[in-house]
CSV table of C-alpha atoms in Angstrom, one decimal:
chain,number,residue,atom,x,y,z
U,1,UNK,CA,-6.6,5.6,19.8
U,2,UNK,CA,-9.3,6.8,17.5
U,3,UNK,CA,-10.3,9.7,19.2
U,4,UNK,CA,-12.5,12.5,16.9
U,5,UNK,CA,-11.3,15.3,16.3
U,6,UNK,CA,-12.5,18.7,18.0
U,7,UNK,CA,-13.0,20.1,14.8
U,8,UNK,CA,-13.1,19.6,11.3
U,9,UNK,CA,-9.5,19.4,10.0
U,10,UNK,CA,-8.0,23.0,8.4
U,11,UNK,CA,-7.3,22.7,4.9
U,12,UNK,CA,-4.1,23.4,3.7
U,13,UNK,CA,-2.4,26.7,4.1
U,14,UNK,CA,-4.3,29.0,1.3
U,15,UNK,CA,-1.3,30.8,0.4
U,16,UNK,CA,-2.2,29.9,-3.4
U,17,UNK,CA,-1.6,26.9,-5.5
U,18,UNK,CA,1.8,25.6,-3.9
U,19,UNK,CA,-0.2,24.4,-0.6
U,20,UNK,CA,-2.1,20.8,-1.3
U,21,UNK,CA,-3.0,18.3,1.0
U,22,UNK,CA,-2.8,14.1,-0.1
U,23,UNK,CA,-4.7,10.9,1.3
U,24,UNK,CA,-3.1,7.6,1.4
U,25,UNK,CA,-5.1,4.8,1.6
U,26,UNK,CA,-3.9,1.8,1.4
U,27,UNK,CA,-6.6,-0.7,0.0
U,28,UNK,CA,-8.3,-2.9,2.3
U,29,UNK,CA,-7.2,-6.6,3.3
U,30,UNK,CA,-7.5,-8.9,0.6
U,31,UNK,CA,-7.6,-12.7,-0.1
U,32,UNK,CA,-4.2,-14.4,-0.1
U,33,UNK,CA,-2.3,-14.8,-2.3
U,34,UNK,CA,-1.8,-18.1,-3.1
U,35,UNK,CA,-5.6,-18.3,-4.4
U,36,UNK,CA,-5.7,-19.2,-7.8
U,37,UNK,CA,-6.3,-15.8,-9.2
U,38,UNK,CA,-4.7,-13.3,-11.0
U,39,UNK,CA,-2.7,-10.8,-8.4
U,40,UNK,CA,-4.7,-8.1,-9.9
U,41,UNK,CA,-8.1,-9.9,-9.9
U,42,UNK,CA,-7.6,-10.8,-6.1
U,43,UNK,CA,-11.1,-9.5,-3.9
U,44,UNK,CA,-11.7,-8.5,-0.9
U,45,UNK,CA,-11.6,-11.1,2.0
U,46,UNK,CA,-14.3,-10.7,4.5
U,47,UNK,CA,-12.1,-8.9,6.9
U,48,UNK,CA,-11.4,-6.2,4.1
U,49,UNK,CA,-15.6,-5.8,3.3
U,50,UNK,CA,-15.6,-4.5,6.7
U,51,UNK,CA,-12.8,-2.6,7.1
U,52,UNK,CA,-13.4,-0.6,3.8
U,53,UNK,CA,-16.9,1.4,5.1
U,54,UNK,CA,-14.4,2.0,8.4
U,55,UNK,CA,-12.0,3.9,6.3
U,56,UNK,CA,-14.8,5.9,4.5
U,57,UNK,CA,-16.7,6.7,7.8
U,58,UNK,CA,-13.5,7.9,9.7
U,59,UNK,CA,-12.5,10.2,6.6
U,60,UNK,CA,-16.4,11.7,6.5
U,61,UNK,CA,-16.1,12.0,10.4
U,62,UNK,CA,-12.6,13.3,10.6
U,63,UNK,CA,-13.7,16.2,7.0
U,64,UNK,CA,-11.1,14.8,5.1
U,65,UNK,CA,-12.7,15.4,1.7
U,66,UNK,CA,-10.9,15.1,-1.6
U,67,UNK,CA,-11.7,16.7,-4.7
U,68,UNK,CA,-10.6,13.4,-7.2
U,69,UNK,CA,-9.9,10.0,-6.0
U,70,UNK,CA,-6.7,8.2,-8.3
U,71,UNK,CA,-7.2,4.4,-7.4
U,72,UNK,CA,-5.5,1.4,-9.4
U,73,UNK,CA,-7.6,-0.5,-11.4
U,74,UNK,CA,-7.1,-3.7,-9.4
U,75,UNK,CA,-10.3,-5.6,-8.1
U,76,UNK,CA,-9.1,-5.2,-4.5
U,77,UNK,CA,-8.3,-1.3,-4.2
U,78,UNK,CA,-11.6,-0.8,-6.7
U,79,UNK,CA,-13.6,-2.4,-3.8
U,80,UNK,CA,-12.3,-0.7,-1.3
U,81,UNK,CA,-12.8,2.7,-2.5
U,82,UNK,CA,-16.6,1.8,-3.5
U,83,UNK,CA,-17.1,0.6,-0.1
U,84,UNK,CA,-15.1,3.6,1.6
U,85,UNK,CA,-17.1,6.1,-0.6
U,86,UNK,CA,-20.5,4.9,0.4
U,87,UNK,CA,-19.7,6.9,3.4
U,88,UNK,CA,-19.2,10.0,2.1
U,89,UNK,CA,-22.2,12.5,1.9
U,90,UNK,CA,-20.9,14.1,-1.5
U,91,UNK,CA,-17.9,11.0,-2.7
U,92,UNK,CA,-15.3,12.7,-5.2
U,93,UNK,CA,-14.8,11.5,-8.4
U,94,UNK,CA,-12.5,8.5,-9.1
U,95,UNK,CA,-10.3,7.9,-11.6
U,96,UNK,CA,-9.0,4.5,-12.1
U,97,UNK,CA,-5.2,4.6,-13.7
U,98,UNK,CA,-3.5,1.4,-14.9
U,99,UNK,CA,0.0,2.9,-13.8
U,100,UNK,CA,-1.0,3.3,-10.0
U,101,UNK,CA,-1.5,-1.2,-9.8
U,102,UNK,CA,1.4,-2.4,-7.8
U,103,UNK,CA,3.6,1.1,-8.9
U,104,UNK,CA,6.6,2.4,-7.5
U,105,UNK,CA,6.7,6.2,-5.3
U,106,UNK,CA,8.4,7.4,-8.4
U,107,UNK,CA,5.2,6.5,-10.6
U,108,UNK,CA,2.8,7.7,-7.8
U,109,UNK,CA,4.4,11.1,-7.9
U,110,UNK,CA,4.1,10.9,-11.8
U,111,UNK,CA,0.3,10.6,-11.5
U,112,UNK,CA,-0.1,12.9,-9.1
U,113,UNK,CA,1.7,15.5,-10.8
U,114,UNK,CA,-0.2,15.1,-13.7
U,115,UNK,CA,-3.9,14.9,-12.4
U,116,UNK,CA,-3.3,17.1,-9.8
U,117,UNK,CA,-2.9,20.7,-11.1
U,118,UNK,CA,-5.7,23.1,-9.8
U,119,UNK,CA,-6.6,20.9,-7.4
U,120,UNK,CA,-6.4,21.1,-3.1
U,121,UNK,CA,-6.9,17.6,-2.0
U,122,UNK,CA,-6.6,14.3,-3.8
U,123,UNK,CA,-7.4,10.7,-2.5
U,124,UNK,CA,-4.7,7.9,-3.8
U,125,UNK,CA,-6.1,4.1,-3.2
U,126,UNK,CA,-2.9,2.0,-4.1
U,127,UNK,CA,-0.8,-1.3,-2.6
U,128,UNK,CA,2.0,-1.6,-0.8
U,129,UNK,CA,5.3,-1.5,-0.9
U,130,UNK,CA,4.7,1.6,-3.2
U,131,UNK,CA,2.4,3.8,-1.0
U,132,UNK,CA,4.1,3.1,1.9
U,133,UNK,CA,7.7,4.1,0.5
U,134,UNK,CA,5.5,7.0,-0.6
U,135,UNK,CA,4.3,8.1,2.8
U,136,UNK,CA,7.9,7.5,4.3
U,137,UNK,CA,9.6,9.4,1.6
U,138,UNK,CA,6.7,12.3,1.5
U,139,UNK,CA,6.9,13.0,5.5
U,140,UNK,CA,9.5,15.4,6.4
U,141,UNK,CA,7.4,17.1,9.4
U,142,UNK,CA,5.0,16.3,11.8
U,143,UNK,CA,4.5,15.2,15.4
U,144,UNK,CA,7.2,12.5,16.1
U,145,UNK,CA,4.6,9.8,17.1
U,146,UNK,CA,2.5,9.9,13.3
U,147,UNK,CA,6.2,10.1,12.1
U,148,UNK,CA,7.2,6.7,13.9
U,149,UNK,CA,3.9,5.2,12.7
U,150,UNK,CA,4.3,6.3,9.3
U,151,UNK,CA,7.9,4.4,9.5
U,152,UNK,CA,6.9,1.3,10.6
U,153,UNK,CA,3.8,0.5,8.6
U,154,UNK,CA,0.8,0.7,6.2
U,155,UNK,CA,-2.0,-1.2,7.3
U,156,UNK,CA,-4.5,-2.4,5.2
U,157,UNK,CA,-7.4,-0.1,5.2
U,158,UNK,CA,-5.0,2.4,6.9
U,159,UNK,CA,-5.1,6.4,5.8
U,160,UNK,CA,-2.2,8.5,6.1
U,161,UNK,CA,-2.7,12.5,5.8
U,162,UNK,CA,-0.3,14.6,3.8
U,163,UNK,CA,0.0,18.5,3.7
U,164,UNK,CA,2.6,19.0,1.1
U,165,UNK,CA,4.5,22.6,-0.1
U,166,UNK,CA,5.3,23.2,-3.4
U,167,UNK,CA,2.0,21.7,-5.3
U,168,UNK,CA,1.5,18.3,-7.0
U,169,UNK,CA,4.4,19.2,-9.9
U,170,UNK,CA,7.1,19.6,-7.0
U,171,UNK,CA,6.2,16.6,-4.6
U,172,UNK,CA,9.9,15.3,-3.4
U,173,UNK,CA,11.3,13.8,-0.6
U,174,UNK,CA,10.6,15.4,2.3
U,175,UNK,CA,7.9,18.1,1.3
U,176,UNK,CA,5.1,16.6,3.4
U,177,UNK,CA,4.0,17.3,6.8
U,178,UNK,CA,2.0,14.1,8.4
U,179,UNK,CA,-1.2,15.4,10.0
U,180,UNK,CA,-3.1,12.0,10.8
U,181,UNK,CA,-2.3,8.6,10.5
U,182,UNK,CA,-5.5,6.2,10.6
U,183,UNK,CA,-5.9,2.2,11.0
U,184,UNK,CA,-8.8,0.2,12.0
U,185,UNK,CA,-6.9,-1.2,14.7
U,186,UNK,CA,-7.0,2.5,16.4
């Protein structure tokens, strides 16, 4: 159900620097894999081209702004922020990081922990299995049904909304608290 919200979403606590708030996004669908391309050179497929602008409209519409965007450098998740960011009144900067292609939680965190100092919000445009072992790992609160959805999937094009405690340096297991979870199947 992709109802709007009634207001634009609070930003995390402001109880200083140790209150931040994280954006999954998973990139959008892609062609498959058995096309004769690099993995990391695979576009998107047709379904993902219009998917993409979905995932940028329900962040502008929901006020889910970042202030940097960490995307891998792959084709795919390059095209699907472009697309998402056309959006977006005022898009964020991206930064496109060669660890974040294909990478492990344990290397997401390390990005984040490094570009994420003095910042509230960032936006992180990766693949799965990583971002999704990311989201499960990250979500130690919320309301039970984001939780569930959180467990048993990342869609393509799908967003999942962090609040985390203890700022970028300290993200661990169970520091997040889920706040939306977004597909375009809702």
């Amino acid at each position: 159900m992709n109802q709007p919200p009634a207001s634009r979403p609070a930003p995390p606590a402001s109880d200083g620097a140790d209150r931040c708030r994280l954006l999954l996004v998973r990139h959008a669908k892609a062609v498959p894999k058995d096309q004769p391309l690099d993995d990391f050179d695979r576009p998107l497929c047709e379904r993902g081209k219009t998917d993409a602008p979905r995932t940028g409209h329900w962040l502008a519409d929901s006020g889910f702004t970042s202030d940097l965007v960490l995307c891998s450098p792959s084709r795919r998740t390059r095209q699907t922020w472009q697309l998402a960011a056309a959006a977006l009144e005022d898009p964020p900067p991206a930064v496109y990081d060669e660890r974040l292609y294909n990478a492990p939680p344990s290397m997401l965190v390390t990005v984040l922990a490094e570009r994420g100092p003095g910042l509230r919000c960032l936006a992180l445009v990766g693949h799965n299995s990583g971002i999704h072992e990311l989201a499960v790992g990250l979500c130690g609160s919320g309301p039970e049904d984001l939780l569930e959805r959180v467990r048993a999937g990342f869609p393509t094009s799908g967003v999942v909304v962090l609040d985390v405690s203890g700022g970028w340096e300290r993200l661990s297991p169970g520091s997040g608290t889920v706040t939306a979870f977004w597909s375009p199947t809702d």
